[in-house]
């Protein structure tokens, strides 16, 4: 798996698809072609004339849209896929932060990033922020960057280290040397650390390093029991809230904190599946919309949940609408028109991510001159692929990762006809299994099973004043 930046190869044209431009007016263009030359979108129209030798892809019956952008994914944890399916956030913190996060070697981080990067591309996610808070040493960071640079996707390495204080690891010469050597090209950089709310503001030196290096900060904010309003206040009062700051979750903040984020131009990365299940707080899109805060979507970690943004869009719509109905019902009212629409979450999954990363001049929409990070949703073998009536609704509620027919990054085809191009899944499986074997043998069977199967809390069935003795008797003898 190599990135192949030496050239963009043949021009590509996607023919006769329904094009979701995600531009300023969210144009939907049925029966249109999109021509890509030298890695950029050069023309959008009907029956386009194309250069000789252009690679033609039949998009008829399908949807052409920008590649999706995930603004927060702990890719180093991918080899532990599904291990923590029944965890709470507390159990996640104990397992990774206190007990076993330290046993991940550089090669385990490398394996996780390879698997996570390929998984993202296969699902139509062309840009992923690797929220890499397992970088205990610069050797781990080198492994993470090597993996990302070997893949044909677009990635941002959000450098973090949960095993040390942000002020400590950002202040080392090794860290600065790593950033100076690895910056540039398709691999972007952020700093990833959290603000605990300690009045002494121990994270201040890390913010100063970020400012000195010209790097954006991404931080888990509004996480119930971990980070809250005090951290936002400290960031704001010390002048470290900026338009490029990405606040992850932000699910348990006050109106004051939301106002501060809105006033300073920051954005929030919402991981709805995570917030619903782990307990950071109720997925906050209803509050973010009320405060005018820009939104992007993310999947958090596959140690729990799925790794595709179709699930993110679907669950986000469900959570937002559920909240709207719940609050209306509490007042005796009925919601007759949904406030959050399918087209908005599709935009959050594409252009919203590009804006959060400061890449919206190049990515996130289908417009002439932009980089050709594109996907085609089409599955001629599925009855769910037709009829195609509401393209935005189809993407948000009907489509799945298996319906991603074609993926282009920088004009290069990385998935075609539903199959990844030039990816050795056998070798990737072997690498992942070797990492799992190391982790399992290090923990030991007992700790491994205990970690994967946490105790079930006792529950009490409420007393039922109704008894149906005859019914039960009848049911027993049927």
Short mmCIF file of C-alpha atoms in Angstrom, two decimals:
data_model
loop_
_atom_site.label_atom_id
_atom_site.label_comp_id
_atom_site.label_asym_id
_atom_site.label_seq_id
_atom_site.Cartn_x
_atom_site.Cartn_y
_atom_site.Cartn_z
CA UNK A 1 0.00 0.00 0.00
CA UNK A 2 1.69 3.17 -1.18
CA UNK A 3 0.38 6.68 -1.47
CA UNK A 4 1.59 7.17 -5.01
CA UNK A 5 2.07 10.93 -5.07
CA UNK A 6 4.30 10.86 -8.15
CA UNK A 7 1.36 11.66 -10.45
CA UNK A 8 -2.39 11.69 -10.74
CA UNK A 9 -2.58 9.28 -13.68
CA UNK A 10 -5.35 9.23 -16.26
CA UNK A 11 -8.22 11.69 -16.26
CA UNK A 12 -11.43 10.23 -14.82
CA UNK A 13 -15.03 11.02 -15.66
CA UNK A 14 -18.03 9.90 -13.62
CA UNK A 15 -20.89 9.67 -16.14
CA UNK A 16 -24.58 10.38 -15.77
CA UNK A 17 -24.88 10.32 -11.98
CA UNK A 18 -26.99 12.34 -9.58
CA UNK A 19 -24.44 14.85 -8.32
CA UNK A 20 -24.74 16.27 -4.80
CA UNK A 21 -22.55 19.34 -5.08
CA UNK A 22 -22.78 20.37 -1.37
CA UNK A 23 -21.95 23.85 -2.61
CA UNK A 24 -23.39 27.06 -1.17
CA UNK A 25 -26.89 26.27 -2.44
CA UNK A 26 -26.67 22.45 -2.18
CA UNK A 27 -27.43 21.91 -5.85
CA UNK A 28 -28.63 18.46 -6.91
CA UNK A 29 -27.74 17.75 -10.54
CA UNK A 30 -29.39 14.63 -12.02
CA UNK A 31 -27.78 13.00 -15.06
CA UNK A 32 -24.52 14.96 -14.79
CA UNK A 33 -20.90 14.11 -15.44
CA UNK A 34 -17.92 15.10 -13.30
CA UNK A 35 -14.55 15.31 -15.06
CA UNK A 36 -11.30 15.00 -13.11
CA UNK A 37 -7.94 15.97 -14.60
CA UNK A 38 -4.63 16.14 -12.72
CA UNK A 39 -6.34 15.50 -9.40
CA UNK A 40 -8.87 18.31 -9.65
CA UNK A 41 -12.47 18.74 -10.74
CA UNK A 42 -12.26 20.49 -14.10
CA UNK A 43 -15.82 20.34 -15.40
CA UNK A 44 -19.37 19.46 -14.31
CA UNK A 45 -22.03 19.07 -16.96
CA UNK A 46 -24.12 16.85 -19.22
CA UNK A 47 -22.50 14.77 -21.97
CA UNK A 48 -19.06 16.22 -21.41
CA UNK A 49 -16.35 15.83 -24.01
CA UNK A 50 -13.30 14.38 -22.31
CA UNK A 51 -9.61 13.98 -23.16
CA UNK A 52 -8.49 10.89 -25.02
CA UNK A 53 -7.71 8.01 -22.68
CA UNK A 54 -10.03 9.23 -19.91
CA UNK A 55 -11.13 6.48 -17.51
CA UNK A 56 -14.93 6.43 -17.74
CA UNK A 57 -17.06 5.26 -14.80
CA UNK A 58 -20.77 4.69 -15.28
CA UNK A 59 -22.54 6.52 -12.44
CA UNK A 60 -26.07 6.09 -13.85
CA UNK A 61 -28.50 5.23 -11.07
CA UNK A 62 -25.96 6.32 -8.47
CA UNK A 63 -25.06 9.35 -6.37
CA UNK A 64 -21.81 11.27 -6.84
CA UNK A 65 -20.86 13.27 -3.76
CA UNK A 66 -17.78 14.65 -2.02
CA UNK A 67 -15.69 12.21 -0.05
CA UNK A 68 -16.72 12.16 3.60
CA UNK A 69 -14.53 13.66 6.34
CA UNK A 70 -14.21 12.21 9.86
CA UNK A 71 -12.84 14.80 12.30
CA UNK A 72 -12.15 12.50 15.27
CA UNK A 73 -11.18 8.83 15.15
CA UNK A 74 -8.76 6.98 17.46
CA UNK A 75 -7.27 4.89 14.68
CA UNK A 76 -4.58 3.31 16.85
CA UNK A 77 -7.34 1.33 18.60
CA UNK A 78 -8.70 -0.29 15.43
CA UNK A 79 -7.14 -3.72 15.99
CA UNK A 80 -9.31 -3.94 19.11
CA UNK A 81 -12.42 -3.70 16.94
CA UNK A 82 -15.58 -4.44 18.94
CA UNK A 83 -13.67 -5.45 22.07
CA UNK A 84 -15.36 -2.81 24.21
CA UNK A 85 -18.87 -3.19 22.79
CA UNK A 86 -20.38 -3.30 26.31
CA UNK A 87 -18.15 -0.71 27.95
CA UNK A 88 -19.15 2.51 29.62
CA UNK A 89 -16.89 5.53 29.27
CA UNK A 90 -15.48 4.77 32.73
CA UNK A 91 -14.45 1.29 31.63
CA UNK A 92 -12.82 2.75 28.51
CA UNK A 93 -10.83 5.20 30.62
CA UNK A 94 -9.72 2.49 33.04
CA UNK A 95 -8.68 0.08 30.29
CA UNK A 96 -6.76 2.52 28.07
CA UNK A 97 -5.66 5.30 30.42
CA UNK A 98 -4.89 3.38 33.60
CA UNK A 99 -4.37 -0.30 32.87
CA UNK A 100 -3.43 -1.37 29.36
CA UNK A 101 -2.85 1.60 27.07
CA UNK A 102 0.86 1.48 27.88
CA UNK A 103 1.32 -2.02 26.42
CA UNK A 104 0.68 -0.80 22.86
CA UNK A 105 3.98 -0.90 20.98
CA UNK A 106 4.82 1.30 17.98
CA UNK A 107 4.02 -1.65 15.73
CA UNK A 108 0.56 -1.95 17.33
CA UNK A 109 -0.12 1.73 16.61
CA UNK A 110 1.09 1.14 13.05
CA UNK A 111 -1.22 -1.86 12.63
CA UNK A 112 -4.21 0.06 14.01
CA UNK A 113 -3.60 3.00 11.72
CA UNK A 114 -3.22 0.81 8.65
CA UNK A 115 -6.43 -1.06 9.37
CA UNK A 116 -8.31 2.07 10.37
CA UNK A 117 -7.16 3.99 7.31
CA UNK A 118 -8.14 1.25 4.88
CA UNK A 119 -11.46 0.83 6.65
CA UNK A 120 -12.19 4.55 6.32
CA UNK A 121 -11.40 4.60 2.60
CA UNK A 122 -13.51 1.54 1.93
CA UNK A 123 -16.49 3.33 3.52
CA UNK A 124 -16.04 6.48 1.44
CA UNK A 125 -14.24 8.53 4.11
CA UNK A 126 -11.48 10.22 2.14
CA UNK A 127 -10.13 12.42 4.97
CA UNK A 128 -9.73 11.22 8.55
CA UNK A 129 -8.39 12.94 11.65
CA UNK A 130 -6.36 10.35 13.52
CA UNK A 131 -6.96 11.47 17.12
CA UNK A 132 -3.81 9.66 18.13
CA UNK A 133 -3.56 9.94 21.90
CA UNK A 134 -1.58 6.70 22.23
CA UNK A 135 1.75 8.24 21.19
CA UNK A 136 3.76 7.46 24.30
CA UNK A 137 7.05 8.06 22.49
CA UNK A 138 8.14 9.60 19.23
CA UNK A 139 8.73 6.05 18.02
CA UNK A 140 4.99 5.52 18.36
CA UNK A 141 4.42 8.77 16.46
CA UNK A 142 6.76 7.70 13.67
CA UNK A 143 4.84 4.42 13.37
CA UNK A 144 1.53 6.26 13.21
CA UNK A 145 2.75 8.67 10.55
CA UNK A 146 4.42 5.92 8.52
CA UNK A 147 1.15 4.00 8.37
CA UNK A 148 -0.89 7.01 7.30
CA UNK A 149 1.61 8.08 4.66
CA UNK A 150 1.61 4.59 3.15
CA UNK A 151 -2.10 4.85 2.37
CA UNK A 152 -3.77 6.69 -0.51
CA UNK A 153 -6.19 8.57 1.74
CA UNK A 154 -5.94 12.05 3.20
CA UNK A 155 -5.16 12.13 6.92
CA UNK A 156 -4.53 14.55 9.77
CA UNK A 157 -2.38 13.26 12.62
CA UNK A 158 -3.71 14.76 15.84
CA UNK A 159 -0.73 14.10 18.11
CA UNK A 160 -1.55 13.18 21.71
CA UNK A 161 -0.30 11.15 24.66
CA UNK A 162 -2.70 10.06 27.41
CA UNK A 163 0.19 8.64 29.43
CA UNK A 164 1.79 12.03 30.11
CA UNK A 165 0.82 15.62 30.81
CA UNK A 166 0.36 17.77 27.67
CA UNK A 167 2.84 20.35 28.94
CA UNK A 168 5.47 17.64 29.30
CA UNK A 169 5.29 15.79 26.00
CA UNK A 170 4.78 18.93 23.88
CA UNK A 171 7.84 20.50 25.49
CA UNK A 172 10.36 17.87 24.44
CA UNK A 173 12.92 18.43 21.66
CA UNK A 174 11.96 15.04 20.21
CA UNK A 175 8.38 16.18 19.73
CA UNK A 176 9.39 19.40 17.97
CA UNK A 177 11.84 17.53 15.80
CA UNK A 178 9.15 15.04 14.80
CA UNK A 179 6.70 17.75 13.80
CA UNK A 180 9.30 19.66 11.79
CA UNK A 181 10.39 16.52 9.91
CA UNK A 182 6.97 15.03 9.22
CA UNK A 183 4.92 18.13 8.45
CA UNK A 184 3.92 18.83 4.86
CA UNK A 185 2.48 16.85 2.00
CA UNK A 186 -0.92 15.22 2.37
CA UNK A 187 -0.43 14.46 6.08
CA UNK A 188 -1.76 17.30 8.21
CA UNK A 189 -1.12 17.91 11.91
CA UNK A 190 -3.05 18.97 15.01
CA UNK A 191 -2.35 18.75 18.73
CA UNK A 192 -4.74 16.55 20.67
CA UNK A 193 -5.14 16.99 24.42
CA UNK A 194 -7.86 17.69 26.96
CA UNK A 195 -8.34 20.50 29.48
CA UNK A 196 -9.27 19.17 32.90
CA UNK A 197 -10.48 22.44 34.41
CA UNK A 198 -7.71 22.62 37.03
CA UNK A 199 -7.59 26.35 37.99
CA UNK A 200 -3.79 26.26 37.64
CA UNK A 201 -4.36 25.61 33.90
CA UNK A 202 -1.50 23.09 33.51
CA UNK A 203 -2.33 22.74 29.81
CA UNK A 204 -1.31 26.35 29.06
CA UNK A 205 2.25 25.47 27.92
CA UNK A 206 0.83 22.96 25.43
CA UNK A 207 -1.42 25.65 23.94
CA UNK A 208 1.62 27.92 23.66
CA UNK A 209 3.52 25.21 21.79
CA UNK A 210 0.56 24.77 19.43
CA UNK A 211 0.52 28.52 18.79
CA UNK A 212 4.28 28.59 18.25
CA UNK A 213 4.12 25.72 15.75
CA UNK A 214 1.02 27.02 14.01
CA UNK A 215 -1.01 23.92 14.85
CA UNK A 216 -4.71 23.69 15.63
CA UNK A 217 -5.81 22.09 18.88
CA UNK A 218 -8.52 19.43 19.07
CA UNK A 219 -9.86 18.66 22.53
CA UNK A 220 -12.49 16.45 24.16
CA UNK A 221 -14.80 19.05 25.69
CA UNK A 222 -18.08 18.60 27.48
CA UNK A 223 -17.43 14.99 28.47
CA UNK A 224 -19.53 14.19 31.53
CA UNK A 225 -17.33 13.67 34.57
CA UNK A 226 -14.11 14.48 32.73
CA UNK A 227 -14.06 17.85 30.95
CA UNK A 228 -16.58 20.64 31.29
CA UNK A 229 -17.30 24.34 31.52
CA UNK A 230 -14.26 25.13 33.68
CA UNK A 231 -11.94 24.01 30.90
CA UNK A 232 -13.75 26.13 28.31
CA UNK A 233 -13.56 29.16 30.63
CA UNK A 234 -9.80 28.68 31.11
CA UNK A 235 -9.21 28.39 27.37
CA UNK A 236 -11.32 31.47 26.70
CA UNK A 237 -9.87 33.65 29.45
CA UNK A 238 -6.31 32.86 28.33
CA UNK A 239 -7.04 33.52 24.66
CA UNK A 240 -6.68 29.95 23.40
CA UNK A 241 -10.08 29.52 21.75
CA UNK A 242 -9.63 30.01 18.01
CA UNK A 243 -11.57 29.38 14.78
CA UNK A 244 -9.42 26.33 14.06
CA UNK A 245 -10.10 24.73 17.46
CA UNK A 246 -12.20 21.57 17.23
CA UNK A 247 -14.18 20.66 20.35
CA UNK A 248 -15.01 16.95 20.36
CA UNK A 249 -18.38 15.83 21.82
CA UNK A 250 -19.26 19.04 23.68
CA UNK A 251 -22.24 17.12 24.98
CA UNK A 252 -22.48 18.36 28.56
CA UNK A 253 -21.68 22.06 28.40
CA UNK A 254 -23.63 25.07 29.59
CA UNK A 255 -25.10 27.77 27.37
CA UNK A 256 -22.20 30.01 28.46
CA UNK A 257 -19.65 27.57 27.04
CA UNK A 258 -21.57 27.22 23.80
CA UNK A 259 -21.64 31.01 23.51
CA UNK A 260 -17.86 31.15 23.98
CA UNK A 261 -17.31 28.54 21.27
CA UNK A 262 -19.65 30.36 18.91
CA UNK A 263 -18.09 33.76 19.60
CA UNK A 264 -14.56 32.52 18.89
CA UNK A 265 -15.52 30.67 15.70
CA UNK A 266 -14.70 27.13 16.78
CA UNK A 267 -16.52 24.01 15.66
CA UNK A 268 -17.73 20.81 17.29
CA UNK A 269 -17.07 17.25 16.18
CA UNK A 270 -20.15 15.23 17.11
CA UNK A 271 -19.76 11.46 17.60
CA UNK A 272 -23.39 10.54 18.10
CA UNK A 273 -22.96 6.76 18.44
CA UNK A 274 -20.35 7.42 21.10
CA UNK A 275 -22.33 10.03 23.02
CA UNK A 276 -25.45 7.87 22.98
CA UNK A 277 -23.68 4.79 24.30
CA UNK A 278 -20.70 5.91 26.38
CA UNK A 279 -22.30 8.75 28.32
CA UNK A 280 -20.46 11.96 27.43
CA UNK A 281 -23.88 13.60 27.36
CA UNK A 282 -26.83 13.76 25.00
CA UNK A 283 -25.64 14.23 21.39
CA UNK A 284 -25.55 18.03 21.26
CA UNK A 285 -26.59 18.97 17.71
CA UNK A 286 -29.86 20.42 19.02
CA UNK A 287 -27.86 22.82 21.22
CA UNK A 288 -25.19 23.54 18.62
CA UNK A 289 -27.85 24.53 16.10
CA UNK A 290 -29.44 26.85 18.62
CA UNK A 291 -26.11 28.60 19.22
CA UNK A 292 -25.03 28.71 15.58
CA UNK A 293 -21.96 26.51 16.10
CA UNK A 294 -20.56 24.70 13.02
CA UNK A 295 -20.76 20.91 13.16
CA UNK A 296 -18.72 18.05 11.73
CA UNK A 297 -19.20 14.33 12.30
CA UNK A 298 -16.94 11.60 13.61
CA UNK A 299 -16.94 7.95 14.66
CA UNK A 300 -14.63 8.09 17.72
CA UNK A 301 -13.31 4.50 17.95
CA UNK A 302 -14.11 1.10 16.54
CA UNK A 303 -13.25 -0.49 19.87
CA UNK A 304 -16.98 0.22 20.41
CA UNK A 305 -18.79 1.33 17.27
CA UNK A 306 -18.88 1.23 13.50
CA UNK A 307 -16.27 3.04 11.43
CA UNK A 308 -18.43 4.64 8.74
CA UNK A 309 -20.15 7.99 8.53
CA UNK A 310 -23.41 6.58 7.18
CA UNK A 311 -24.03 5.39 10.74
CA UNK A 312 -23.01 8.81 12.03
CA UNK A 313 -25.50 10.60 9.80
CA UNK A 314 -28.31 8.20 10.60
CA UNK A 315 -27.79 8.22 14.36
CA UNK A 316 -27.34 12.01 14.43
CA UNK A 317 -30.64 12.60 12.69
CA UNK A 318 -32.32 10.14 15.05
CA UNK A 319 -30.87 11.68 18.20
CA UNK A 320 -31.62 15.26 17.20
CA UNK A 321 -35.20 14.50 16.19
CA UNK A 322 -35.75 12.37 19.29
CA UNK A 323 -34.67 15.28 21.49
CA UNK A 324 -36.98 17.63 19.61
CA UNK A 325 -39.95 15.30 20.06
CA UNK A 326 -39.12 14.62 23.72
CA UNK A 327 -39.00 18.30 24.64
CA UNK A 328 -42.19 19.03 22.72
CA UNK A 329 -44.04 16.15 24.40
CA UNK A 330 -42.91 17.36 27.83
CA UNK A 331 -44.76 20.61 27.09
CA UNK A 332 -47.77 18.84 25.64
CA UNK A 333 -46.82 19.92 22.12
CA UNK A 334 -46.35 18.00 18.88
CA UNK A 335 -43.52 18.45 16.39
CA UNK A 336 -45.08 18.77 12.95
CA UNK A 337 -41.92 19.69 10.97
CA UNK A 338 -38.41 18.31 11.62
CA UNK A 339 -35.84 21.05 12.13
CA UNK A 340 -32.79 18.98 11.21
CA UNK A 341 -32.90 17.74 7.62
CA UNK A 342 -31.08 14.96 5.84
CA UNK A 343 -29.26 17.41 3.60
CA UNK A 344 -27.77 19.12 6.66
CA UNK A 345 -26.18 15.96 8.08
CA UNK A 346 -24.82 15.05 4.64
CA UNK A 347 -23.22 18.49 4.57
CA UNK A 348 -21.82 17.98 8.09
CA UNK A 349 -20.25 14.71 6.93
CA UNK A 350 -18.51 16.42 4.02
CA UNK A 351 -18.16 20.20 3.86
CA UNK A 352 -18.62 20.49 7.64
CA UNK A 353 -15.51 18.40 8.16
CA UNK A 354 -13.58 20.38 5.56
CA UNK A 355 -14.49 23.65 7.27
CA UNK A 356 -13.48 22.32 10.68
CA UNK A 357 -10.05 21.43 9.30
CA UNK A 358 -9.63 24.67 7.34
CA UNK A 359 -9.71 22.70 4.08
CA UNK A 360 -13.01 23.94 2.65
CA UNK A 361 -11.31 25.89 -0.15
CA UNK A 362 -10.04 22.56 -1.50
CA UNK A 363 -12.36 19.83 -0.19
CA UNK A 364 -15.90 19.09 0.93
CA UNK A 365 -17.92 20.03 -2.16
CA UNK A 366 -18.05 19.27 -5.87
CA UNK A 367 -16.98 22.48 -7.54
CA UNK A 368 -14.69 23.21 -10.47
CA UNK A 369 -11.12 23.73 -9.25
CA UNK A 370 -11.42 21.73 -6.04
CA UNK A 371 -9.43 18.60 -5.29
CA UNK A 372 -11.10 15.46 -6.61
CA UNK A 373 -11.92 13.62 -3.39
CA UNK A 374 -15.13 11.99 -4.59
CA UNK A 375 -17.30 8.96 -3.97
CA UNK A 376 -19.93 7.18 -6.03
CA UNK A 377 -22.76 5.46 -4.17
CA UNK A 378 -24.14 2.79 -6.45
CA UNK A 379 -25.06 -0.85 -5.96
CA UNK A 380 -26.76 -2.55 -8.89
CA UNK A 381 -26.99 -5.76 -6.85
CA UNK A 382 -29.13 -4.23 -4.09
CA UNK A 383 -32.90 -3.62 -4.18
CA UNK A 384 -32.28 -0.71 -1.81
CA UNK A 385 -30.51 1.21 -4.60
CA UNK A 386 -33.79 2.12 -6.30
CA UNK A 387 -35.95 4.05 -6.70
CA UNK A 388 -33.72 7.06 -6.08
CA UNK A 389 -36.20 9.79 -5.14
CA UNK A 390 -34.62 11.94 -2.42
CA UNK A 391 -30.82 11.79 -2.84
CA UNK A 392 -30.04 13.34 0.53
CA UNK A 393 -32.49 11.06 2.30
CA UNK A 394 -31.03 8.11 0.41
CA UNK A 395 -27.50 8.90 1.60
CA UNK A 396 -28.54 9.53 5.20
CA UNK A 397 -31.01 6.68 5.72
CA UNK A 398 -30.71 4.09 2.94
CA UNK A 399 -27.06 3.83 1.91
CA UNK A 400 -24.46 1.70 3.65
CA UNK A 401 -20.70 1.28 3.32
CA UNK A 402 -21.25 -1.68 0.99
CA UNK A 403 -22.95 0.68 -1.44
CA UNK A 404 -19.78 2.74 -1.92
CA UNK A 405 -18.92 1.78 -5.49
CA UNK A 406 -16.01 4.14 -6.25
CA UNK A 407 -13.69 6.31 -4.18
CA UNK A 408 -11.27 8.89 -5.54
CA UNK A 409 -8.66 10.74 -3.50
CA UNK A 410 -6.75 13.48 -5.26
CA UNK A 411 -8.17 12.09 -8.49
CA UNK A 412 -6.73 8.65 -7.87
CA UNK A 413 -9.14 5.71 -7.84
CA UNK A 414 -8.68 3.83 -4.54
CA UNK A 415 -11.92 1.82 -4.69
CA UNK A 416 -13.76 0.65 -7.78
CA UNK A 417 -16.71 -1.64 -8.43
CA UNK A 418 -17.09 -2.04 -4.68
CA UNK A 419 -13.52 -3.29 -4.15
CA UNK A 420 -10.44 -1.56 -2.81
CA UNK A 421 -7.64 -1.07 -5.33
CA UNK A 422 -4.10 -2.34 -4.59
CA UNK A 423 -4.81 -3.27 -0.98
CA UNK A 424 -3.53 -6.63 0.31
CA UNK A 425 -6.18 -7.53 2.87
CA UNK A 426 -4.47 -10.84 3.63
CA UNK A 427 -1.31 -9.06 4.72
CA UNK A 428 -3.35 -6.49 6.61
CA UNK A 429 -5.23 -9.24 8.44
CA UNK A 430 -1.95 -10.90 9.38
CA UNK A 431 -0.55 -7.63 10.75
CA UNK A 432 -3.70 -7.00 12.80
CA UNK A 433 -3.74 -10.54 14.17
CA UNK A 434 -0.10 -10.28 15.24
CA UNK A 435 -0.92 -7.13 17.16
CA UNK A 436 -3.95 -8.74 18.80
CA UNK A 437 -1.86 -11.74 19.79
CA UNK A 438 0.70 -9.47 21.47
CA UNK A 439 -1.99 -7.60 23.38
CA UNK A 440 -3.83 -10.75 24.42
CA UNK A 441 -0.71 -12.55 25.56
CA UNK A 442 0.47 -9.50 27.50
CA UNK A 443 -2.84 -9.15 29.33
CA UNK A 444 -3.29 -12.87 29.90
CA UNK A 445 -6.49 -14.76 29.23
CA UNK A 446 -8.21 -13.81 32.47
CA UNK A 447 -7.63 -10.05 32.10
CA UNK A 448 -8.46 -10.23 28.40
CA UNK A 449 -11.83 -11.87 29.02
CA UNK A 450 -12.60 -9.62 31.98
CA UNK A 451 -11.88 -6.53 29.93
CA UNK A 452 -14.08 -7.64 27.06
CA UNK A 453 -16.95 -8.83 29.26
CA UNK A 454 -17.50 -6.36 32.10
CA UNK A 455 -19.84 -7.31 34.90
CA UNK A 456 -23.52 -6.68 34.31
CA UNK A 457 -25.05 -4.47 37.00
CA UNK A 458 -27.95 -5.96 38.86
CA UNK A 459 -31.35 -4.68 37.85
CA UNK A 460 -34.64 -4.85 39.66
CA UNK A 461 -37.93 -5.44 37.88
CA UNK A 462 -40.54 -2.99 39.08
CA UNK A 463 -43.44 -4.37 41.06
CA UNK A 464 -46.41 -4.89 38.78
CA UNK A 465 -49.83 -4.23 40.38
CA UNK A 466 -51.55 -6.18 37.62
CA UNK A 467 -51.84 -9.94 37.82
CA UNK A 468 -53.26 -12.05 35.06
CA UNK A 469 -53.41 -15.47 36.64
CA UNK A 470 -55.85 -16.86 34.14
CA UNK A 471 -53.86 -15.45 31.24
CA UNK A 472 -50.64 -16.97 32.52
CA UNK A 473 -52.34 -20.29 33.07
CA UNK A 474 -53.82 -20.26 29.59
CA UNK A 475 -50.47 -19.33 28.07
CA UNK A 476 -48.74 -22.16 29.87
CA UNK A 477 -51.10 -24.77 28.47
CA UNK A 478 -51.19 -23.59 24.89
#
